[in-house]
Amino acid sequence: MIKIKNLHANVEGNEILKGIDLEVNAGEIHAIMGPNGSGKSTLANVLAGHESYEVTDGEIIFGDQNIIEMDPDERAREGLFLAFQYPIEIPGVSNSVFLKTALNEIRKHQGKEEISAKEFLELIKEKTEILGMDNSLISRSVNQGFSGGEKKRNEILQLLTLNPKLAVLDETDSGLDIDALKIVAHGVNKFKNENNAVILVTHYQRLLDYIVPDFVHVLYKGKIVKSGDKNLALELEERGYDWIIKEQPVSV
Amino acid sequence: MSNSNIKKWYSDNFRQFEKLVESDSFNSLRKEALSKFELTEFPTKKDEEWKYTSISPILKHEFVPSPLSKKETSTISSIESFKIPNLDVHLLVFINGIYSKEFSNIGNLEEGIIIDSLFNQLKSNSDFINQYLSKKETIENSFSLLNTTFAYDGYVIYIPKNKIVNKPIHVLNIAADELSKPLIQPRNLIIAEQNSQAEIISEYVGKDKVENFTNIYTEISVDENANVRFYKVQNESDAAFHIDKTEIVQKDSSVFNHFSLSFGSKIARNDFNTKLDGENIELHLYGLYLGNDDQHIDHHTFIDHAKPNCESNELYKGILDDKAKGVFSGKILVNKIAQKTNAFQSNKSVLLSDEASIDAKPQLEIYADDVKCSHGATVGKLDEQAYFYIRSRGVPAEAARSMLIRAFVDDVISEINIEEFREKINHTIFEHLHREEF
């Protein structure tokens, strides 16, 4: 699905990612964990093609092409999706228009016809039901006046509607109460199948109680310093990050 | 053409024009204005109020005062494309500044309400009309004097005490003369008496390529407890010149919402002056200016908080592309006795190209000590994080920018409370910027 090789990235001249190697196959869920400032969100943004980050070295092979030079919208049409930590409000553009525009761009790229109004409504109805969302939300402006939880749910609605190959979830659990967390996790589990993959970027283990990862990676100072299975997350929950940090060689 | 030659051109035209109007009751004011006009110089960039706007391109043309232009070039076959789809209105149509009975459809009015042309009112109701015309305090300049000199037609809206106009009033001013260069000078009057209500859409449009000069003078009275919503739309051709001076006086407990939605013309200058001459008044000024190519769009607003306990809110937003220039000058004066004044002003512009620019000049002059006033002006580009967000869903760059434009104008557009009209304006925004509509 995606192969990240020796990925280095800068923001405003500071190197944040210092050589990431990661391979995610179809059917897998990978969790990226790490203390604050380790580069987790940078990795998520670099994968999606944020222009504030400069990739200085390495490759991101998605499917069979290196996507480093691709614009964010091209990557999305290729099947990459980023659920934002802080979803953006777009006043005056309804959820429905926004989603339909995005979906049709992706379909066009796949050589499919535009979705009909009726099919679109049915699709949205199905997806909002999974998330227990009020159908009227679809006619409201994108994220405008939404609570933190509603915004996160809306990200998952977009995920389910656009149905990408790879979903990168950036701190989707932050700011959610336990009920909202369960709903969001339910949405992600509904999305997940053997042909797609999920990268969960998270600071806490609690999301992983509901979305069970196949692999857990610890990011520290821009590098993956430890990988393991779901038990690694539990260990981190118990022991914190310090023990891993202490295992690291002191840089000169 | 030198400054004095163009003044002579207009003076000479007056000799002919006068033959059309010499019998009417307004003529002494015209003559008085002409003699002042002859003694007044057109403003230059040396005048503080005209520092950012050069009107010299306007003085290079010999515009023909519209009643004098040749009839055969002043026609139009249909006004359908200018109407607001699906909206039932009291419709007043002016072609090159002259009332068109053929295209207007004023409909039934409750007793006492007047929606008419100034030309008709000066003929049939002159004593009444003359009580109100040219009664507002104002600082005259060459343009306002020119308007008074050639005052001929315009709209008159009079809503007596306690009356509510049951549907929006739509005034369409269409510049249609492609051959001669018409000088279109609407002289408009709105009087909303105590407890009255009205919604007015005053639209200035033009056929493509018409090189008109529209020079407007509008007087608006919003009396005690009246509620008026006034939408001005300017979408004349990109060869047109547009000057608008509007004088507004509000009385106690009145509410006035004023919108300026500016799209067209080569040079546009608007002066909106409001005097809050009473207590507990609410004023909202909304503006939207969209410029591309080498358009120059200037808004000067002046709010005079003359009495205590009033609130003014001003929100002006602009999008400028190519080499377009915007000017926003917003002055708020709070008089010494105007305690408990709330006055808020915000001006935000987005520049879509490196060559576009805006001059923003907020001015607060506060002489009272117990007030809440603020102003802010920002100039920038479209929100980059939002741009990334939209594109990260697969939406291509240009469509994403269009969505961001829709988001940027939303807090002005969403205040338009007539849905059909709001849709038309939304359409105009994207049409003007040559973009996919959202």
XYZ file of C-alpha atoms in Angstrom:
690
model
C 0.000 0.000 0.000
C 2.578 2.578 1.091
C 6.343 2.428 1.534
C 8.070 5.270 3.275
C 11.828 5.182 2.789
C 14.375 7.326 4.624
C 11.949 10.265 4.777
C 13.449 13.567 5.879
C 11.353 16.724 6.134
C 11.872 20.307 7.267
C 9.526 22.975 8.419
C 10.848 26.538 8.308
C 14.374 25.191 7.990
C 14.191 22.868 11.024
C 14.519 19.173 10.348
C 11.561 17.421 11.974
C 11.588 14.042 10.241
C 15.042 12.502 10.275
C 14.754 9.338 8.271
C 11.461 7.483 8.597
C 11.103 3.981 7.228
C 7.677 2.420 7.320
C 5.770 -0.052 5.213
C 2.023 -0.473 5.465
C 0.263 -3.231 3.549
C -3.362 -3.562 2.560
C -5.471 -4.862 5.400
C -3.229 -3.442 8.118
C -3.709 -0.874 10.847
C -0.569 0.876 12.080
C -0.463 3.160 15.082
C 2.177 5.871 15.286
C 2.716 6.966 18.855
C 5.199 9.211 20.528
C 5.668 12.074 22.924
C 4.745 15.666 22.014
C 7.047 17.167 19.430
C 8.267 13.826 18.141
C 7.087 14.573 14.587
C 3.840 12.557 14.495
C 1.661 15.306 13.051
C 4.449 16.344 10.704
C 4.513 12.818 9.306
C 0.739 12.893 8.785
C 0.905 16.278 7.045
C 3.875 15.298 4.884
C 2.038 12.184 3.718
C -0.925 14.343 2.669
C 1.335 16.839 0.880
C 1.160 19.945 3.055
C 3.171 22.658 1.326
C 4.614 24.119 4.522
C 6.763 20.994 4.897
C 9.747 20.476 2.677
C 10.788 16.932 1.959
C 14.584 16.983 1.783
C 15.265 13.312 1.257
C 13.595 9.944 0.865
C 10.598 8.504 -0.941
C 6.931 7.889 -0.359
C 5.814 5.102 -2.640
C 2.016 4.938 -2.683
C 0.707 2.107 -4.823
C 3.440 2.017 -7.411
C 4.424 5.673 -7.636
C 6.536 8.100 -5.673
C 4.073 10.794 -4.564
C 6.613 13.267 -3.145
C 6.066 15.687 -6.036
C 2.277 15.332 -6.052
C -0.066 18.092 -4.893
C -2.387 17.305 -1.970
C -5.423 17.028 -4.257
C -3.644 14.603 -6.590
C -2.710 12.402 -3.641
C -6.306 12.454 -2.455
C -7.537 11.410 -5.874
C -4.991 8.569 -5.805
C -6.692 7.387 -2.622
C -4.923 8.993 0.323
C -6.974 10.617 3.052
C -5.936 12.658 6.075
C -8.369 13.165 8.939
C -7.289 16.444 10.479
C -6.472 17.046 14.111
C -8.127 20.463 13.763
C -10.753 20.280 11.001
C -11.261 23.587 9.186
C -14.508 25.572 8.991
C -15.619 26.592 5.511
C -18.502 29.054 5.935
C -20.910 29.280 3.023
C -19.948 25.910 1.500
C -22.303 23.175 2.587
C -21.094 19.762 3.665
C -23.101 18.309 0.852
C -21.579 20.491 -1.885
C -18.109 19.978 -0.438
C -18.373 16.204 -0.259
C -20.045 15.874 -3.615
C -17.368 17.998 -5.291
C -14.598 15.929 -3.708
C -16.290 12.623 -4.446
C -16.877 13.498 -8.082
C -13.259 14.578 -8.537
C -12.138 11.223 -7.182
C -14.651 9.345 -9.343
C -13.592 11.292 -12.409
C -9.995 10.292 -11.694
C -11.117 6.667 -11.466
C -12.885 6.979 -14.803
C -16.322 6.766 -13.213
C -19.317 8.944 -13.961
C -20.467 11.674 -11.610
C -22.690 10.424 -8.855
C -26.373 11.232 -9.285
C -28.135 13.404 -6.726
C -30.224 10.453 -5.606
C -27.287 8.062 -5.192
C -25.375 10.722 -3.314
C -28.207 11.283 -0.858
C -28.504 7.548 -0.266
C -24.776 7.239 0.273
C -24.761 10.092 2.778
C -27.778 8.695 4.577
C -26.053 5.349 4.978
C -22.819 6.917 6.246
C -24.425 9.405 8.634
C -26.386 6.532 10.165
C -23.167 4.655 10.925
C -21.975 7.715 12.815
C -25.290 8.559 14.436
C -25.208 11.953 12.790
C -28.263 14.080 12.159
C -28.987 14.122 8.449
C -29.597 17.899 8.553
C -25.905 18.364 9.214
C -25.244 17.729 5.565
C -26.843 21.000 4.524
C -24.862 23.027 7.041
C -21.608 24.767 6.153
C -18.533 22.544 6.524
C -17.646 22.357 10.228
C -19.035 25.847 10.882
C -20.307 26.092 14.431
C -19.647 22.372 14.995
C -18.487 21.215 18.406
C -15.098 19.504 18.654
C -16.770 16.098 18.628
C -18.995 16.951 15.664
C -15.970 18.088 13.692
C -14.170 14.796 14.311
C -17.267 12.854 13.389
C -17.518 14.910 10.222
C -13.966 13.891 9.339
C -15.006 10.274 9.616
C -18.101 10.961 7.511
C -15.756 12.282 4.809
C -13.567 9.206 5.208
C -16.515 6.860 4.777
C -17.924 8.797 1.837
C -14.678 9.208 -0.090
C -13.586 5.658 0.759
C -9.827 6.041 0.187
C -7.191 3.295 0.010
C -5.189 4.707 2.881
C -6.578 6.709 5.784
C -4.199 8.704 7.962
C -5.897 9.784 11.176
C -4.102 12.609 12.941
C -4.962 12.663 16.657
C -8.574 11.912 15.821
C -9.114 10.973 19.455
C -7.979 14.303 20.892
C -10.710 16.271 22.596
C -13.271 13.473 22.399
C -15.273 12.125 25.309
C -15.613 8.372 25.577
C -18.966 8.202 23.752
C -17.724 10.260 20.834
C -14.527 8.220 20.779
C -16.527 5.000 20.447
C -18.576 6.426 17.575
C -15.485 7.613 15.720
C -13.793 4.232 16.269
C -16.910 2.457 15.041
C -16.769 4.556 11.864
C -13.120 3.678 11.279
C -13.775 -0.024 11.877
C -16.648 0.110 9.370
C -14.311 1.673 6.852
C -11.554 -0.877 7.343
C -11.324 -3.912 5.092
C -8.665 -6.160 3.593
C -8.092 -3.871 0.640
C -7.370 -0.652 2.511
C -5.157 0.474 5.336
C -5.126 2.860 8.281
C -2.352 4.853 9.928
C -3.426 6.133 13.328
C -1.388 8.963 14.760
C -2.123 9.235 18.438
C -0.628 10.326 21.686
C -2.701 8.055 23.896
C -3.412 4.390 23.967
C -7.154 4.688 24.637
C -8.160 4.947 20.952
C -6.392 1.627 20.415
C -8.854 -0.094 22.748
C -11.437 0.491 20.062
C -9.372 0.401 16.891
C -6.971 -2.467 17.368
C -3.668 -1.970 15.528
C -1.621 -4.686 13.893
C 1.551 -2.700 14.486
C 2.576 0.035 16.875
C 5.518 2.340 16.158
C 7.092 4.832 18.501
C 8.299 8.030 16.912
C 10.932 10.013 18.778
C 12.896 12.992 17.514
C 11.835 12.337 13.958
C 12.679 8.658 13.809
C 10.847 5.411 14.499
C 12.724 4.084 17.500
C 10.655 1.062 18.378
C 8.047 -1.107 16.675
C 5.902 -3.848 18.015
C 2.389 -5.199 18.143
C -0.573 -3.854 20.131
C 1.087 -4.852 23.387
C 3.670 -2.131 22.858
C 0.878 0.427 23.170
C -0.244 -1.118 26.439
C 3.287 -1.031 27.718
C 3.564 2.633 26.776
C 0.327 3.296 28.608
C 1.773 1.738 31.702
C 5.364 2.923 31.584
C 5.208 6.140 29.551
C 7.812 7.002 26.911
C 10.796 7.555 29.156
C 12.112 4.010 29.081
C 12.238 4.045 25.293
C 13.889 7.426 25.239
C 16.542 6.173 27.662
C 17.287 3.262 25.347
C 18.297 5.745 22.639
C 21.943 6.489 21.971
C 22.903 9.992 23.031
C 23.374 12.090 19.928
C 26.588 14.006 19.683
C -9.029 67.672 -22.173
C -8.112 70.119 -19.433
C -10.057 70.547 -16.243
C -11.487 73.916 -17.298
C -12.466 72.665 -20.746
C -14.483 69.815 -19.305
C -16.250 72.212 -16.947
C -17.098 74.381 -19.926
C -18.412 71.292 -21.740
C -20.894 70.613 -18.958
C -21.856 74.299 -18.652
C -22.548 74.464 -22.375
C -24.644 71.325 -22.170
C -26.721 72.932 -19.469
C -27.989 75.611 -21.911
C -29.573 72.853 -23.975
C -30.639 70.792 -20.986
C -32.369 73.742 -19.371
C -34.884 73.926 -22.194
C -36.184 70.545 -21.066
C -36.686 71.495 -17.459
C -36.999 75.263 -17.105
C -40.592 75.149 -16.038
C -40.159 72.754 -13.121
C -39.873 73.707 -9.490
C -36.356 72.368 -9.034
C -34.764 74.647 -11.582
C -33.579 77.368 -9.208
C -31.569 74.741 -7.320
C -30.085 73.507 -10.584
C -28.955 76.994 -11.532
C -27.499 77.606 -8.109
C -25.606 74.324 -8.347
C -24.332 75.213 -11.813
C -22.860 78.492 -10.642
C -21.156 76.695 -7.737
C -19.987 73.956 -10.096
C -18.366 76.548 -12.332
C -16.428 77.924 -9.364
C -15.393 74.520 -7.970
C -12.446 72.442 -9.123
C -12.699 68.689 -9.522
C -10.893 66.919 -6.672
C -7.327 65.766 -7.194
C -5.087 63.365 -5.287
C -3.865 66.370 -3.334
C -7.239 66.479 -1.573
C -7.061 64.280 1.521
C -10.415 62.656 0.720
C -9.268 61.751 -2.792
C -5.711 60.800 -1.969
C -5.992 57.231 -3.240
C -8.316 57.792 -6.190
C -7.467 59.729 -9.307
C -10.555 60.825 -11.177
C -8.607 62.318 -14.075
C -9.636 59.472 -16.466
C -13.254 60.588 -15.952
C -12.413 64.134 -17.007
C -10.962 62.986 -20.310
C -14.368 62.150 -21.747
C -17.182 64.395 -22.938
C -20.149 62.616 -21.409
C -23.578 63.640 -22.638
C -26.175 64.319 -19.930
C -28.587 61.497 -20.607
C -31.777 63.385 -21.503
C -29.765 65.009 -24.315
C -28.371 61.828 -25.823
C -29.921 60.511 -28.992
C -33.008 58.446 -28.297
C -32.306 55.765 -30.903
C -29.076 54.664 -29.232
C -30.623 54.492 -25.793
C -32.874 51.518 -26.169
C -32.855 48.029 -24.867
C -34.990 45.146 -26.056
C -35.254 43.121 -22.880
C -34.464 43.504 -19.200
C -34.978 39.844 -18.305
C -31.301 39.120 -17.728
C -31.111 41.889 -15.135
C -34.083 40.767 -13.063
C -33.814 38.749 -9.862
C -35.153 35.297 -10.754
C -38.259 34.114 -8.888
C -38.526 37.233 -6.765
C -41.729 39.255 -6.644
C -40.860 42.946 -6.402
C -42.057 46.461 -6.986
C -39.935 47.073 -10.076
C -38.687 50.458 -11.215
C -36.528 50.543 -14.333
C -34.387 53.388 -15.582
C -32.633 53.233 -18.927
C -29.661 55.592 -19.017
C -31.079 57.353 -16.000
C -34.498 57.969 -17.542
C -37.554 56.241 -16.125
C -38.926 53.499 -18.345
C -42.652 53.107 -17.961
C -42.515 50.223 -20.409
C -40.242 48.025 -18.311
C -41.274 49.116 -14.836
C -43.856 47.202 -12.880
C -44.594 49.000 -9.668
C -47.736 47.074 -8.874
C -50.309 47.875 -6.239
C -49.318 50.019 -3.320
C -51.005 50.686 -0.036
C -52.497 54.131 0.208
C -49.939 56.817 0.912
C -46.857 54.882 -0.207
C -45.033 56.468 -3.124
C -42.723 54.479 -5.384
C -42.183 56.573 -8.449
C -39.704 58.415 -10.642
C -38.450 61.816 -9.621
C -39.433 63.120 -13.048
C -43.069 62.201 -12.429
C -43.021 63.458 -8.874
C -41.569 66.830 -9.860
C -44.464 67.186 -12.287
C -47.307 65.924 -10.142
C -46.226 66.269 -6.532
C -43.557 68.963 -6.531
C -44.514 70.834 -3.338
C -44.286 67.641 -1.346
C -41.034 66.440 -2.938
C -39.306 69.795 -2.616
C -39.679 69.608 1.165
C -37.185 66.751 1.126
C -34.873 67.251 -1.834
C -31.438 68.737 -1.118
C -32.237 69.121 2.541
C -29.389 67.034 3.974
C -26.246 68.676 5.274
C -23.384 67.759 3.035
C -20.005 68.881 1.834
C -20.533 69.596 -1.828
C -17.959 68.701 -4.439
C -17.894 68.949 -8.218
C -19.695 65.638 -8.583
C -22.573 66.376 -6.241
C -22.933 69.813 -7.835
C -22.901 68.238 -11.270
C -25.661 65.896 -10.179
C -27.805 68.734 -8.874
C -27.150 70.819 -11.982
C -28.524 68.102 -14.229
C -31.012 66.566 -11.795
C -33.724 65.174 -14.007
C -34.797 61.754 -12.883
C -34.201 59.128 -10.236
C -36.389 57.249 -7.820
C -38.608 58.517 -5.043
C -39.622 56.125 -2.288
C -41.859 57.502 0.416
C -43.256 55.275 3.130
C -45.631 57.087 5.457
C -45.907 56.505 9.169
C -46.679 52.915 10.256
C -46.669 51.520 6.720
C -44.799 48.413 5.659
C -43.927 47.838 2.029
C -45.118 44.299 1.433
C -42.374 43.144 -0.944
C -38.891 44.327 -1.907
C -38.532 47.384 -4.087
C -36.137 46.687 -6.942
C -34.699 49.643 -8.805
C -32.808 48.710 -11.936
C -30.631 51.376 -13.478
C -29.421 50.117 -16.824
C -26.736 51.854 -18.857
C -27.605 50.867 -22.397
C -26.203 53.487 -24.726
C -23.296 51.967 -26.646
C -22.731 54.842 -29.062
C -22.710 58.101 -27.198
C -21.182 58.278 -23.739
C -24.083 58.939 -21.412
C -23.804 60.923 -18.206
C -26.332 59.188 -15.983
C -27.195 61.128 -12.875
C -29.830 59.520 -10.714
C -31.210 61.774 -8.047
C -32.788 59.494 -5.496
C -34.877 60.099 -2.434
C -35.962 57.665 0.259
C -38.130 58.724 3.153
C -39.103 56.103 5.689
C -41.333 57.727 8.271
C -41.898 56.613 11.853
C -42.498 52.884 12.342
C -42.300 52.156 8.636
C -40.447 49.290 7.001
C -38.991 48.647 3.573
C -36.406 46.599 1.713
C -34.828 48.311 -1.263
C -32.477 46.871 -3.870
C -30.876 49.628 -5.879
C -28.954 48.134 -8.723
C -26.724 49.798 -11.315
C -25.935 47.602 -14.267
C -24.786 48.103 -17.811
C -24.620 46.396 -21.123
C -21.089 45.298 -22.041
C -18.755 47.995 -23.306
C -21.054 50.929 -22.503
C -18.829 53.860 -21.569
C -21.186 55.588 -19.204
C -20.470 57.871 -16.330
C -22.954 57.318 -13.522
C -22.975 60.039 -10.908
C -25.500 59.351 -8.172
C -26.860 61.440 -5.355
C -29.144 59.685 -2.895
C -30.802 61.085 0.219
C -32.198 58.673 2.771
C -34.221 59.502 5.892
C -34.924 56.741 8.375
C -37.253 58.209 10.952
C -38.125 57.135 14.492
C -38.439 53.384 14.898
C -38.321 52.750 11.143
C -36.522 49.706 9.767
C -34.933 49.919 6.319
C -32.708 47.460 4.519
C -30.959 48.982 1.541
C -28.884 46.977 -0.910
C -26.813 48.812 -3.452
C -25.377 46.741 -6.276
C -22.942 48.165 -8.777
C -22.264 45.954 -11.769
C -21.781 48.348 -14.653
C -19.560 47.592 -17.637
C -15.819 47.514 -17.163
C -15.553 50.690 -19.250
C -17.900 52.650 -16.978
C -17.177 55.256 -14.333
C -19.249 55.326 -11.205
C -19.530 57.934 -8.452
C -22.078 57.611 -5.662
C -22.767 59.982 -2.833
C -25.377 58.894 -0.343
C -26.482 60.957 2.641
C -28.346 59.127 5.371
C -29.989 60.517 8.500
C -31.379 58.186 11.144
C -33.698 59.137 13.991
C -34.372 57.560 17.404
C -34.644 53.763 17.645
C -34.402 53.259 13.914
C -32.583 50.349 12.327
C -30.805 50.729 9.017
C -28.905 48.027 7.162
C -26.881 49.282 4.237
C -25.070 47.022 1.772
C -22.672 48.057 -0.945
C -21.948 45.212 -3.333
C -19.472 46.452 -5.905
C -18.450 44.444 -8.950
C -18.296 46.520 -12.112
C -16.878 49.694 -13.636
C -13.371 50.938 -14.266
C -13.379 53.480 -11.461
C -15.960 53.399 -8.686
C -16.098 55.812 -5.805
C -18.720 55.583 -3.080
C -19.312 58.040 -0.284
C -21.779 56.807 2.313
C -22.361 59.338 5.075
C -24.641 58.482 7.960
C -25.720 60.771 10.741
C -27.110 59.008 13.804
C -29.310 61.879 14.840
C -31.186 60.308 17.724
C -30.796 57.754 20.479
C -30.909 53.947 20.465
C -30.165 53.776 16.773
C -28.760 50.677 15.125
C -26.736 50.956 11.935
C -25.096 48.168 9.960
C -22.864 48.896 7.013
C -21.838 45.896 4.937
C -19.596 46.075 1.940
C -18.203 43.723 -0.619
C -15.869 44.852 -3.384
C -14.559 42.546 -6.060
C -12.004 43.868 -8.482
C -10.069 42.378 -11.331
C -8.152 43.647 -14.395
C -7.337 47.288 -13.668
C -10.490 48.149 -11.736
C -10.322 50.760 -9.016
C -12.955 50.551 -6.280
C -13.102 53.149 -3.532
C -15.430 53.176 -0.525
C -15.499 56.092 1.853
C -17.845 55.726 4.780
C -18.511 58.259 7.462
C -20.572 57.583 10.571
C -21.464 60.533 12.735
C -22.475 59.390 16.215
C -24.211 62.632 17.156
C -26.285 61.377 20.113
C -25.870 58.864 22.976
C -26.742 55.153 23.125
C -26.322 54.225 19.488
C -24.608 51.299 17.858
C -22.873 51.091 14.496
C -21.358 47.983 12.995
C -19.352 48.075 9.847
C -17.991 45.124 7.915
C -16.308 45.654 4.550
C -14.630 42.856 2.656
C -12.814 42.836 -0.638
C -11.245 40.461 -3.092
C -8.800 41.960 -5.540
C -7.198 40.154 -8.443
C -4.918 41.111 -11.352
C -3.982 44.784 -11.052
C -7.145 45.855 -9.262
C -6.947 48.469 -6.553
C -9.234 48.886 -3.594
C -9.648 51.797 -1.231
C -11.429 51.668 2.084
C -11.639 54.760 4.217
C -13.915 54.424 7.201
C -14.338 57.338 9.519
C -16.268 57.193 12.770
C -16.913 60.382 14.682
C -18.229 60.130 18.236
C -19.414 63.485 19.473
C -18.835 64.661 23.028
C -22.427 64.035 24.058
C -22.628 60.621 22.360
C -21.954 58.581 25.518
C -22.554 54.824 25.559
C -21.733 54.630 21.882
C -20.813 51.231 20.464
C -18.978 51.523 17.175
C -17.236 48.609 15.533
C -15.497 48.580 12.200
C -13.761 45.802 10.339
C -12.185 45.825 6.888
C -10.659 42.695 5.397
C -9.182 42.264 1.978
C -7.746 39.336 0.125
C -5.296 39.911 -2.679
C -5.335 37.166 -5.289
C -2.394 38.517 -7.246
C 0.879 40.215 -6.385
C -0.104 43.264 -8.393
C -3.440 43.866 -6.686
C -3.472 46.339 -3.812
C -5.617 47.993 -1.184
C -5.326 51.243 0.708
C -7.142 50.949 4.005
C -7.616 53.922 6.248
C -9.716 53.469 9.373
C -10.240 56.658 11.374
C -11.780 56.948 14.804
C -12.390 60.396 16.220
C -13.791 60.055 19.716
C -14.779 62.968 21.923
C -16.958 61.094 24.440
C -15.358 59.100 27.282
C -17.815 56.279 27.910
C -17.777 54.414 24.596
C -16.844 51.071 23.091
C -15.147 51.477 19.746
C -12.871 49.284 17.728
C -11.534 49.009 14.258
C -9.389 46.552 12.416
C -8.043 46.210 8.916
C -6.379 43.125 7.523
C -4.912 42.400 4.119
C -3.795 38.962 3.159
C -4.061 35.940 1.013
C -6.559 33.114 1.160
C -6.247 30.930 4.260
C -3.470 28.405 3.527
C -4.488 25.795 6.074
C -8.052 25.817 4.723
C -6.666 25.594 1.190
C -4.718 22.472 2.194
C -7.764 21.025 3.918
C -9.995 21.373 0.862
C -7.375 20.035 -1.527
C -6.623 17.114 0.787
C -10.104 15.865 -0.104
C -9.299 15.727 -3.817
C -10.664 19.134 -4.818
C -8.353 20.725 -7.430
C -6.533 23.959 -6.653
C -8.809 26.364 -8.565
C -12.030 24.923 -7.187
C -10.494 24.994 -3.711
C -9.702 28.677 -4.149
C -13.277 29.308 -5.265
C -14.554 27.607 -2.114
C -12.244 29.766 -0.027
C -13.584 32.854 -1.773
C -17.109 31.740 -0.896
C -15.997 31.236 2.706
C -14.356 34.657 2.810
C -17.438 36.557 1.621
C -19.838 34.522 3.722
C -20.249 36.868 6.661
C -21.430 39.614 4.293
C -23.479 37.409 1.953
C -25.245 35.569 4.756
C -26.608 38.907 6.004
C -28.615 39.321 2.789
C -32.018 38.160 3.959
C -33.752 37.880 0.587
C -32.835 34.384 -0.575
C -33.421 34.880 -4.317
C -31.356 38.043 -4.267
C -28.616 36.376 -2.229
C -28.392 33.648 -4.852
C -28.121 36.189 -7.624
C -25.319 37.988 -5.788
C -23.528 34.710 -5.189
C -23.757 34.019 -8.888
C -22.461 37.500 -9.709
C -19.444 37.050 -7.425
C -18.223 33.973 -9.247
C -19.167 35.283 -12.665
C -17.169 38.423 -12.004
C -14.118 36.471 -10.864
C -14.514 34.000 -13.780
C -14.696 31.092 -11.367
C -16.732 27.996 -10.689
C -19.605 28.952 -8.391
C -19.938 27.619 -4.871
